[in-house]
Amino acid sequence: MSAPKFTDWMAQQQQRAEHALEAALPAAGIAPERLHEAMRYTTLGGGKRVRPLLAFAAGELSGAPVASLNAVACALECIHVYSLVHDDMPCMDDDALRRGKPTVHVQYDEATALLVGDALQTQAFDILSAPDLFADPARQLRALHTLARASGSRGMAGGQAIDLASVGKELTRAELEVMHLHKTGALIRAAVLLGALAGEVSDEALQHLDRYAKSIGLLFQVVDDILDATADTATLGKTAGKDAANDKPTYVSILGLAESRALAAELTAEAEQALAGFGSEASRLRELAHYITSRQF
Amino acid sequence: MSAPKFTDWMAQQQQRAEHALEAALPAAGIAPERLHEAMRYTTLGGGKRVRPLLAFAAGELSGAPVASLNAVACALECIHVYSLVHDDMPCMDDDALRRGKPTVHVQYDEATALLVGDALQTQAFDILSAPDLFADPARQLRALHTLARASGSRGMAGGQAIDLASVGKELTRAELEVMHLHKTGALIRAAVLLGALAGEVSDEALQHLDRYAKSIGLLFQVVDDILDATADTATLGKTAGKDAANDKPTYVSILGLAESRALAAELTAEAEQALAGFGSEASRLRELAHYITSRQF
């Protein structure tokens, strides 16, 4: 049986992430019902599931068991979604639309959005600390620590703080890169590392994967900035042009469109280069790099 | 050398928690500086450190190593402080004063308060997932899972959601108890269990400790409600009488002052009873029960 082609594989894995999240989140009938309903509203039924896809692809490379990998994917997505919910709140980006649906504070209320984000973050660590999830508890601890470090004040949350401080300021390309390495890059790196850690993997392989993931993380942001400047709201499923409207520095505002596209190509090549030592077991990771660089949504 | 008397022990352990937190939180000079400064502003230099005290006392019982126990205490306090920061925000209780200082959204701004709470939660899991923190990684995972379960939608965050939904409603005593078992009780139980898990402890001992902690958790809330109704703002270091002002149901509003005091005595007796099978190694836990019931601040 030959491997499914990439778009089929991706659709399957997105389904897999959806089902895993459905099972991992508390049921809407469990008290407090409104909180659990809102957690499911914002997490399920949408999203590109980029972090789960990266984790699944890295897990293929390390031979990770299905259950460990599903938990890793759910934990990553819970962290990602919590950050979106809080980022959309009035005191941050004040956005009304996300993944084509009203944001949580619009659909419910601000206090609920705050608690949904808080509880989704905890849910990530709850899922990833379940007993006997990995064959080796020390490796499971390492995955937890990697996720925490990537999400906190020296990772994703720190990136949000840098982002806040940069509104209305002129950033250099280097400063913009530091911001994105934190804001989106850290969790994308964690996605690849955690997927690999769910199976057996050497420290050397992890280093190559980290280099791949660092390129992918920046690539993802460069493409996001290009799309924000060129696509419309209906295609994006979120408000288009909001970076310019919010006076936020982006790759497009600093480098221009043509140079941003050249940078995207360069980062794709770097990602490929980092995987050069692997064989066909890294095929999905290679395909994902190309998917990210060519995505239209 | 005889053991120090309780008030001296408590002062020592509060200092110990303070120093451990100072060391565990990212330095204010590490980027992003403003976020780290705000995390330290709200976490350091105040607070009764009830959860660290409970963890230290339970750790004495299980012979927990100092470093494991310090990490447990810091993780618990980070979760507690994150919940206070978010709870004080305008979309929740909208409070301007906490531990005698302006709250984070007043001292900084709302977006920073949101990120400080988010990052402190992550910090808790970062601290508790550090490599080789416990002698047994499986026991460390159990501590992490206990903390996550106690903090999330079926624990503390869920209690906040129940609290939100109950404003302006008549609650029965049973409903009030369910709210508090989540909102404050879950993390207090986790404090005792994690302190014990930092050392060697049997499942049977954990069951007794959990019974003790459940009583203590409710006791803590009953006393809080009594103090909110009877003490002044200067004594409390936070806004007094705010429960009545916010039309929040409390033990005092449901049971009256005299019956609330009787309930506090009853819960203290239950906590003592749960420790009956332990010897002098549980002295500090017994003393803490009495301290909580008799505290004036």
XYZ file of C-alpha atoms in Angstrom:
594
model
C 0.000 0.000 0.000
C 1.543 3.282 -1.069
C 1.314 6.350 1.145
C -1.652 8.644 0.449
C -0.864 11.803 -1.442
C -0.234 14.889 0.677
C -3.624 16.575 0.395
C -5.382 13.333 1.344
C -2.977 12.737 4.214
C -3.545 16.282 5.428
C -7.330 15.953 5.328
C -7.085 12.655 7.234
C -4.821 14.123 9.876
C -7.003 17.193 10.316
C -9.932 14.841 10.911
C -7.789 12.890 13.332
C -6.973 16.078 15.265
C -10.646 17.041 15.304
C -11.709 13.660 16.692
C -8.913 13.636 19.240
C -9.911 17.121 20.450
C -13.577 16.118 20.621
C -12.602 13.249 22.917
C -10.024 15.184 24.956
C -12.141 18.235 25.835
C -14.666 17.887 28.664
C -18.161 17.158 27.302
C -20.527 20.137 27.084
C -22.866 18.337 29.522
C -20.283 18.326 32.325
C -20.566 21.206 34.827
C -19.846 24.055 34.437
C -21.743 23.526 31.178
C -21.461 27.013 29.708
C -17.676 27.066 30.123
C -17.275 23.620 28.572
C -19.652 24.508 25.746
C -17.627 27.659 25.010
C -14.342 25.725 25.130
C -15.730 23.312 22.532
C -17.279 26.132 20.464
C -13.933 27.799 19.948
C -11.745 24.708 19.640
C -13.793 22.351 17.466
C -14.981 22.553 13.877
C -12.364 24.767 12.337
C -8.761 25.715 12.069
C -5.994 24.515 9.818
C -4.529 22.413 12.664
C -1.014 23.327 11.583
C 0.541 22.394 14.941
C -1.157 18.980 15.108
C -0.126 18.347 11.467
C 3.500 19.163 12.316
C 3.368 16.936 15.392
C 1.841 14.042 13.430
C 4.476 14.424 10.695
C 7.314 14.506 13.253
C 5.766 11.540 15.050
C 5.914 9.495 11.825
C 9.628 10.143 11.833
C 10.104 8.878 15.410
C 7.590 6.040 15.283
C 5.421 7.593 17.986
C 2.416 5.600 19.241
C -0.985 6.921 18.114
C -2.291 7.718 21.598
C 0.806 9.675 22.669
C 0.764 11.612 19.443
C -2.935 12.421 19.642
C -2.432 13.793 23.146
C 0.505 15.906 21.990
C -1.573 17.275 19.090
C -4.472 18.145 21.417
C -2.212 19.839 23.967
C -0.601 21.975 21.249
C -3.928 22.971 19.765
C -5.385 23.854 23.186
C -2.456 26.221 23.782
C -2.849 27.709 20.309
C -6.595 28.216 20.644
C -6.290 29.695 24.156
C -3.873 32.285 22.737
C -6.311 33.145 19.921
C -9.218 33.565 22.340
C -7.260 35.946 24.577
C -5.674 37.721 21.611
C -9.126 38.485 20.177
C -10.375 40.107 23.411
C -11.182 43.842 23.474
C -8.090 44.715 25.550
C -5.858 43.026 22.937
C -6.758 42.949 19.208
C -10.510 43.373 19.746
C -11.468 41.095 16.891
C -15.015 39.892 16.240
C -14.329 37.103 13.734
C -12.150 33.998 13.980
C -12.178 30.908 11.798
C -15.312 32.305 10.166
C -17.277 32.443 13.440
C -17.913 35.148 16.066
C -15.072 35.229 18.605
C -15.759 33.926 22.122
C -16.202 37.309 23.782
C -18.729 38.225 21.064
C -20.608 34.904 21.080
C -20.551 34.659 24.916
C -19.038 37.525 26.915
C -15.643 38.849 27.974
C -15.477 37.093 31.311
C -16.249 33.781 29.614
C -13.575 34.426 26.969
C -11.057 35.052 29.743
C -11.984 31.803 31.507
C -12.136 29.795 28.264
C -8.580 30.827 27.445
C -7.412 30.120 30.982
C -9.084 26.714 31.064
C -7.829 25.724 27.603
C -4.282 26.437 28.684
C -4.733 24.232 31.744
C -6.392 21.589 29.566
C -3.219 21.351 27.490
C -1.140 20.463 30.550
C -3.884 18.201 31.870
C -3.889 16.215 28.618
C -0.110 15.973 28.377
C 0.365 14.925 32.028
C -2.039 11.965 31.878
C -0.563 8.832 33.469
C 1.318 6.392 31.205
C 0.858 8.562 28.135
C 4.444 8.015 26.939
C 6.409 4.787 27.264
C 9.002 6.705 29.295
C 7.782 9.137 32.007
C 11.049 11.131 31.844
C 10.436 11.722 28.119
C 6.871 12.782 28.883
C 8.222 15.285 31.426
C 10.575 16.610 28.785
C 7.654 17.121 26.408
C 5.733 18.971 29.143
C 8.697 21.179 29.919
C 9.243 21.920 26.222
C 5.585 22.898 25.848
C 5.641 25.110 28.955
C 8.838 26.865 27.930
C 7.485 27.474 24.411
C 4.165 28.867 25.662
C 5.174 31.143 28.527
C 6.813 34.503 29.043
C 9.973 33.454 27.209
C 7.926 31.981 24.373
C 4.475 32.645 22.966
C 3.111 34.866 25.774
C 6.362 36.833 25.684
C 5.880 37.291 21.952
C 2.434 38.735 22.583
C 3.992 41.194 25.037
C 6.621 42.216 22.462
C 3.840 42.558 19.888
C 1.846 44.848 22.214
C 4.887 47.009 22.847
C 5.614 47.303 19.123
C 2.276 48.717 17.949
C 2.843 52.059 16.260
C 6.641 51.635 16.387
C 9.156 51.235 13.580
C 10.741 47.797 13.953
C 13.856 46.580 12.212
C 13.681 43.264 10.417
C 15.731 41.737 13.274
C 13.285 43.016 15.905
C 10.352 41.716 13.902
C 12.053 38.334 13.700
C 12.587 38.223 17.485
C 8.908 38.968 17.983
C 7.760 36.211 15.651
C 10.273 33.662 16.893
C 8.443 34.098 20.208
C 4.862 34.776 19.209
C 4.285 32.004 16.687
C 7.682 30.376 16.209
C 8.066 28.961 19.718
C 4.885 26.897 19.615
C 5.542 25.678 16.081
C 8.975 24.481 17.192
C 7.356 22.807 20.173
C 4.907 21.079 17.814
C 7.714 19.421 15.859
C 9.768 18.570 18.969
C 6.808 17.160 20.904
C 5.710 15.054 17.956
C 9.201 13.590 17.789
C 9.450 13.165 21.592
C 6.250 11.127 21.562
C 8.398 8.389 19.968
C 12.046 7.349 20.177
C 14.324 10.088 18.926
C 18.015 10.984 19.328
C 19.205 14.369 20.552
C 20.957 14.853 17.221
C 17.753 14.257 15.278
C 15.973 16.698 17.607
C 18.542 19.363 16.734
C 17.907 18.966 13.012
C 14.168 19.008 13.628
C 14.504 22.159 15.702
C 16.339 23.871 12.852
C 13.598 22.775 10.445
C 10.925 24.009 12.852
C 12.574 27.369 13.408
C 12.521 28.027 9.649
C 8.962 26.785 9.342
C 7.851 29.031 12.188
C 9.186 32.167 10.527
C 7.937 30.989 7.158
C 4.481 30.605 8.595
C 4.521 34.207 9.820
C 5.917 35.637 6.589
C 3.157 33.884 4.632
C 0.579 35.081 7.178
C 1.698 38.657 6.660
C 1.571 38.255 2.876
C -1.934 36.811 3.085
C -3.107 39.521 5.482
C -1.990 42.114 2.939
C -3.341 40.370 -0.171
C -6.316 38.114 0.672
C -9.880 39.091 1.588
C -11.799 38.397 4.800
C -14.007 35.668 3.318
C -10.968 33.691 2.112
C -9.099 34.102 5.396
C -12.036 33.376 7.714
C -10.733 36.203 9.874
C -10.585 39.956 9.420
C -8.202 40.787 6.522
C -5.928 43.794 6.473
C -6.110 44.132 10.241
C -2.333 44.419 10.700
C -2.209 47.559 8.582
C -5.408 48.841 10.226
C -3.874 48.268 13.685
C -0.608 49.888 12.596
C 1.266 46.655 13.299
C 4.675 46.083 11.761
C 4.707 43.094 9.385
C 7.180 41.542 6.960
C 5.244 43.176 4.158
C 5.357 46.626 5.797
C 9.101 46.333 6.447
C 10.364 44.390 3.408
C 7.630 44.953 0.866
C 5.702 42.201 -0.927
C 8.347 41.009 -3.385
C 11.088 40.685 -0.795
C 8.704 38.980 1.632
C 8.000 36.370 -1.061
C 11.725 35.898 -1.628
C 12.217 35.440 2.116
C 9.494 32.795 2.140
C 11.325 30.863 -0.586
C 14.596 31.159 1.335
C 13.049 29.846 4.555
C 11.502 26.926 2.681
C 14.956 26.019 1.355
C 16.431 26.240 4.871
C 13.732 23.945 6.187
C 14.501 21.407 3.445
C 18.207 21.651 4.165
C 17.633 20.868 7.861
C 15.904 17.627 6.866
C 18.649 16.575 4.411
C 19.951 13.847 6.729
C 16.588 12.085 6.931
C 15.047 9.749 4.365
C 11.448 9.104 3.397
C 10.392 9.160 7.058
C 10.612 12.973 6.810
C 8.465 13.200 3.662
C 5.449 14.671 5.411
C 7.593 17.329 7.091
C 8.971 18.294 3.666
C 5.508 18.423 2.179
C 4.292 20.559 5.059
C 7.007 23.130 4.400
C 5.804 23.399 0.823
C 2.206 23.528 1.893
C 2.882 26.396 4.304
C 4.736 28.403 1.694
C 2.045 27.945 -0.932
C -1.112 28.123 1.176
C -3.880 30.461 0.076
C -5.741 30.584 3.401
C 16.744 21.118 69.080
C 13.004 21.460 69.533
C 10.764 22.511 66.666
C 10.108 26.265 66.380
C 6.728 27.411 67.577
C 4.051 27.759 64.912
C 4.176 31.519 64.333
C 7.967 31.368 63.931
C 7.721 28.360 61.618
C 5.084 30.148 59.559
C 7.193 33.302 59.206
C 10.199 31.184 58.168
C 8.198 29.252 55.599
C 6.645 32.424 54.160
C 10.182 33.780 53.718
C 11.164 30.493 52.138
C 8.281 30.754 49.656
C 9.225 34.344 48.874
C 12.861 33.443 48.175
C 11.891 30.423 46.112
C 9.532 32.558 44.007
C 12.185 35.244 43.557
C 14.511 32.599 42.152
C 11.883 30.750 40.099
C 10.390 33.728 38.254
C 12.293 35.113 35.251
C 14.424 38.124 36.248
C 12.963 41.548 35.440
C 15.977 42.205 33.179
C 15.136 39.307 30.838
C 13.116 40.257 27.733
C 10.267 40.995 27.539
C 11.178 43.157 30.544
C 7.829 44.794 31.176
C 6.014 41.461 31.295
C 8.575 39.947 33.645
C 8.567 43.036 35.834
C 4.759 42.857 36.084
C 4.865 39.126 36.883
C 7.253 39.858 39.745
C 5.267 42.933 40.859
C 2.142 40.896 41.435
C 3.725 37.694 42.765
C 6.451 38.927 45.118
C 6.340 40.875 48.360
C 2.948 39.945 49.683
C 0.349 37.314 50.222
C -0.245 34.904 53.050
C 1.292 32.043 51.011
C -1.364 29.665 52.345
C -0.840 27.123 49.548
C 2.965 27.032 49.939
C 2.506 26.700 53.723
C 0.169 23.748 53.224
C 2.587 22.145 50.762
C 5.549 22.633 53.125
C 3.573 21.170 56.020
C 2.490 18.150 53.949
C 6.050 17.757 52.701
C 7.303 17.470 56.287
C 4.963 14.527 56.655
C 6.317 12.741 53.563
C 9.977 13.682 54.005
C 10.056 15.618 50.728
C 13.398 17.059 49.568
C 13.728 20.836 49.889
C 14.155 21.522 46.154
C 11.118 19.454 45.096
C 8.999 21.095 47.755
C 10.121 24.611 46.846
C 9.176 23.980 43.229
C 5.788 22.639 44.263
C 5.201 25.715 46.435
C 6.160 28.069 43.583
C 3.959 26.277 41.066
C 0.965 26.452 43.403
C 1.501 30.135 44.137
C 1.902 30.983 40.432
C -1.464 29.359 39.717
C -3.050 31.171 42.665
C -1.639 34.566 41.692
C -2.591 34.136 38.020
C -6.186 33.525 39.117
C -6.144 36.670 41.279
C -4.772 38.821 38.441
C -7.471 37.651 36.021
C -10.189 37.755 38.686
C -9.380 41.415 39.408
C -9.732 42.466 35.734
C -12.556 44.802 34.686
C -14.511 42.044 32.929
C -14.499 39.977 36.142
C -14.539 41.581 39.630
C -13.008 44.893 38.498
C -10.970 45.375 41.643
C -8.310 48.063 42.043
C -6.568 46.823 45.197
C -4.915 43.487 45.992
C -2.523 42.647 48.807
C -2.460 46.371 49.614
C -1.186 47.346 46.137
C -2.850 48.497 42.906
C -3.924 45.480 40.849
C -1.974 44.683 37.671
C -4.446 46.194 35.221
C -4.410 49.421 37.277
C -0.622 49.546 37.748
C 0.086 48.508 34.131
C -2.838 48.007 31.761
C -5.475 45.427 30.911
C -3.566 43.720 28.118
C -0.565 43.314 30.422
C -2.774 41.904 33.181
C -4.147 39.365 30.720
C -0.643 38.301 29.644
C 0.714 38.295 33.218
C -2.003 35.874 34.267
C -1.466 33.724 31.185
C 2.301 33.629 31.665
C 2.083 32.912 35.399
C -0.096 29.919 34.685
C 2.459 28.608 32.194
C 5.234 29.383 34.682
C 3.624 27.012 37.166
C 3.815 24.112 34.725
C 7.289 25.178 33.602
C 8.560 25.042 37.196
C 6.912 21.726 37.992
C 8.093 20.006 34.805
C 11.802 20.809 35.300
C 14.035 17.759 34.703
C 14.913 15.580 37.718
C 12.819 17.651 40.102
C 11.415 14.587 41.877
C 13.301 11.375 42.585
C 10.674 9.502 40.553
C 9.526 11.019 37.213
C 6.226 9.124 37.359
C 5.488 10.770 40.726
C 6.372 14.151 39.242
C 3.926 13.511 36.394
C 1.272 12.641 38.966
C 1.914 15.974 40.711
C 1.622 17.818 37.387
C -1.617 16.055 36.540
C -3.030 16.767 39.997
C -2.178 20.453 39.623
C -3.682 20.669 36.131
C -6.873 18.917 37.153
C -7.243 21.170 40.206
C -6.677 24.378 38.206
C -8.731 23.857 35.069
C -12.365 23.807 34.024
C -13.223 21.040 36.458
C -11.362 22.799 39.261
C -10.484 26.410 39.977
C -11.354 27.921 36.567
C -14.637 26.010 36.640
C -15.325 27.484 40.079
C -14.823 30.965 38.646
C -17.360 30.143 35.931
C -19.873 28.905 38.536
C -19.188 32.068 40.548
C -19.882 34.280 37.509
C -23.126 32.463 36.818
C -24.250 32.828 40.440
C -24.033 36.617 40.774
C -27.434 38.000 41.704
C -28.870 34.485 42.211
C -30.116 32.795 45.357
C -27.871 29.799 46.014
C -28.556 26.959 48.405
C -25.834 26.054 50.872
C -25.119 22.946 48.769
C -24.685 25.022 45.597
C -22.415 27.453 47.422
C -20.334 24.512 48.622
C -19.984 23.122 45.089
C -18.777 26.541 43.917
C -16.163 26.837 46.645
C -14.997 23.240 46.386
C -14.031 24.250 42.842
C -13.030 27.886 43.141
C -10.704 27.730 46.140
C -11.001 24.180 47.455
C -9.473 22.412 44.464
C -6.152 24.270 44.593
C -5.926 23.975 48.382
C -6.404 20.226 48.057
C -3.747 20.193 45.362
C -1.395 22.092 47.688
C -1.581 19.383 50.342
C -1.408 16.508 47.846
C 1.518 17.989 45.887
C 3.447 18.695 49.066
C 3.022 15.061 50.043
C 3.786 13.771 46.530
C 7.096 15.645 46.583
C 8.199 12.946 49.043
C 7.372 9.278 49.583
C 3.729 8.791 50.493
C 1.256 5.910 50.405
C -2.093 6.110 48.609
C -3.813 5.562 51.946
C -2.028 8.534 53.503
C -2.964 10.617 50.447
C -6.626 9.767 51.011
C -6.481 11.027 54.609
C -4.641 14.135 53.496
C -7.242 14.757 50.809
C -10.007 14.583 53.423
C -8.079 17.027 55.589
C -7.517 19.349 52.623
C -11.155 19.273 51.543
C -12.211 20.460 55.008
C -9.465 23.078 55.089
C -10.476 24.378 51.669
C -14.068 24.998 52.719
C -12.915 26.335 56.077
C -10.722 28.828 54.299
C -13.679 30.115 52.292
C -16.051 30.289 55.260
C -13.468 32.342 57.172
C -12.911 34.526 54.088
C -16.630 35.255 53.885
C -16.736 36.065 57.625
C -13.770 38.409 57.268
C -15.211 40.090 54.165
C -18.349 40.854 56.164
C -16.622 41.965 59.376
C -13.116 43.337 58.679
C -12.141 46.643 57.071
C -10.163 47.262 53.878
C -6.938 48.304 55.627
C -6.849 45.076 57.661
C -7.650 42.873 54.661
C -5.284 44.558 52.195
C -8.065 44.208 49.636
C -11.454 45.827 49.231
C -13.709 44.806 52.163
C -17.438 44.181 51.831
C -17.107 43.607 48.093
C -19.100 40.378 48.118
C -22.183 42.143 49.447
C -21.534 45.100 47.135
C -21.287 42.726 44.142
C -24.408 40.871 45.274
C -22.409 37.650 45.602
C -23.762 34.803 47.681
C -21.523 33.987 50.680
C -21.701 31.713 53.702
C -22.581 34.785 55.773
C -25.388 35.830 53.408
C -26.844 32.307 53.345
C -26.208 31.047 56.891
C -25.741 34.257 58.870
C -22.687 35.108 60.942
C -23.265 32.870 63.958
C -23.951 29.749 61.916
C -20.981 30.501 59.649
C -18.764 30.568 62.738
C -20.235 27.267 63.922
C -19.548 25.764 60.485
C -15.926 26.940 60.695
C -15.535 25.131 64.034
C -17.085 21.989 62.558
C -14.757 22.000 59.559
C -11.743 22.485 61.827
C -12.808 19.403 63.789
C -13.222 17.415 60.546
C -9.737 18.426 59.436
C -8.297 17.257 62.770
C -10.191 14.006 62.538
C -8.731 13.300 59.080
C -5.229 13.564 60.583
C -5.995 11.289 63.565
C -3.929 8.427 62.155
C -0.757 10.521 61.888
C 1.655 11.395 64.693
C 3.788 14.453 65.285
C 4.781 14.538 61.588
C 1.344 16.111 60.970
C 1.742 18.807 63.655
C 2.156 21.644 61.200
C -0.941 20.593 59.262
C -2.921 20.602 62.523
C -1.560 24.000 63.452
C -2.425 25.357 59.996
C -6.048 24.282 60.425
C -6.202 26.281 63.640
C -4.437 29.200 62.066
C -6.895 29.324 59.174
C -9.896 29.214 61.479
C -8.575 31.970 63.752
C -6.901 34.282 61.230
C -7.718 37.962 61.346
C -6.455 38.903 57.876
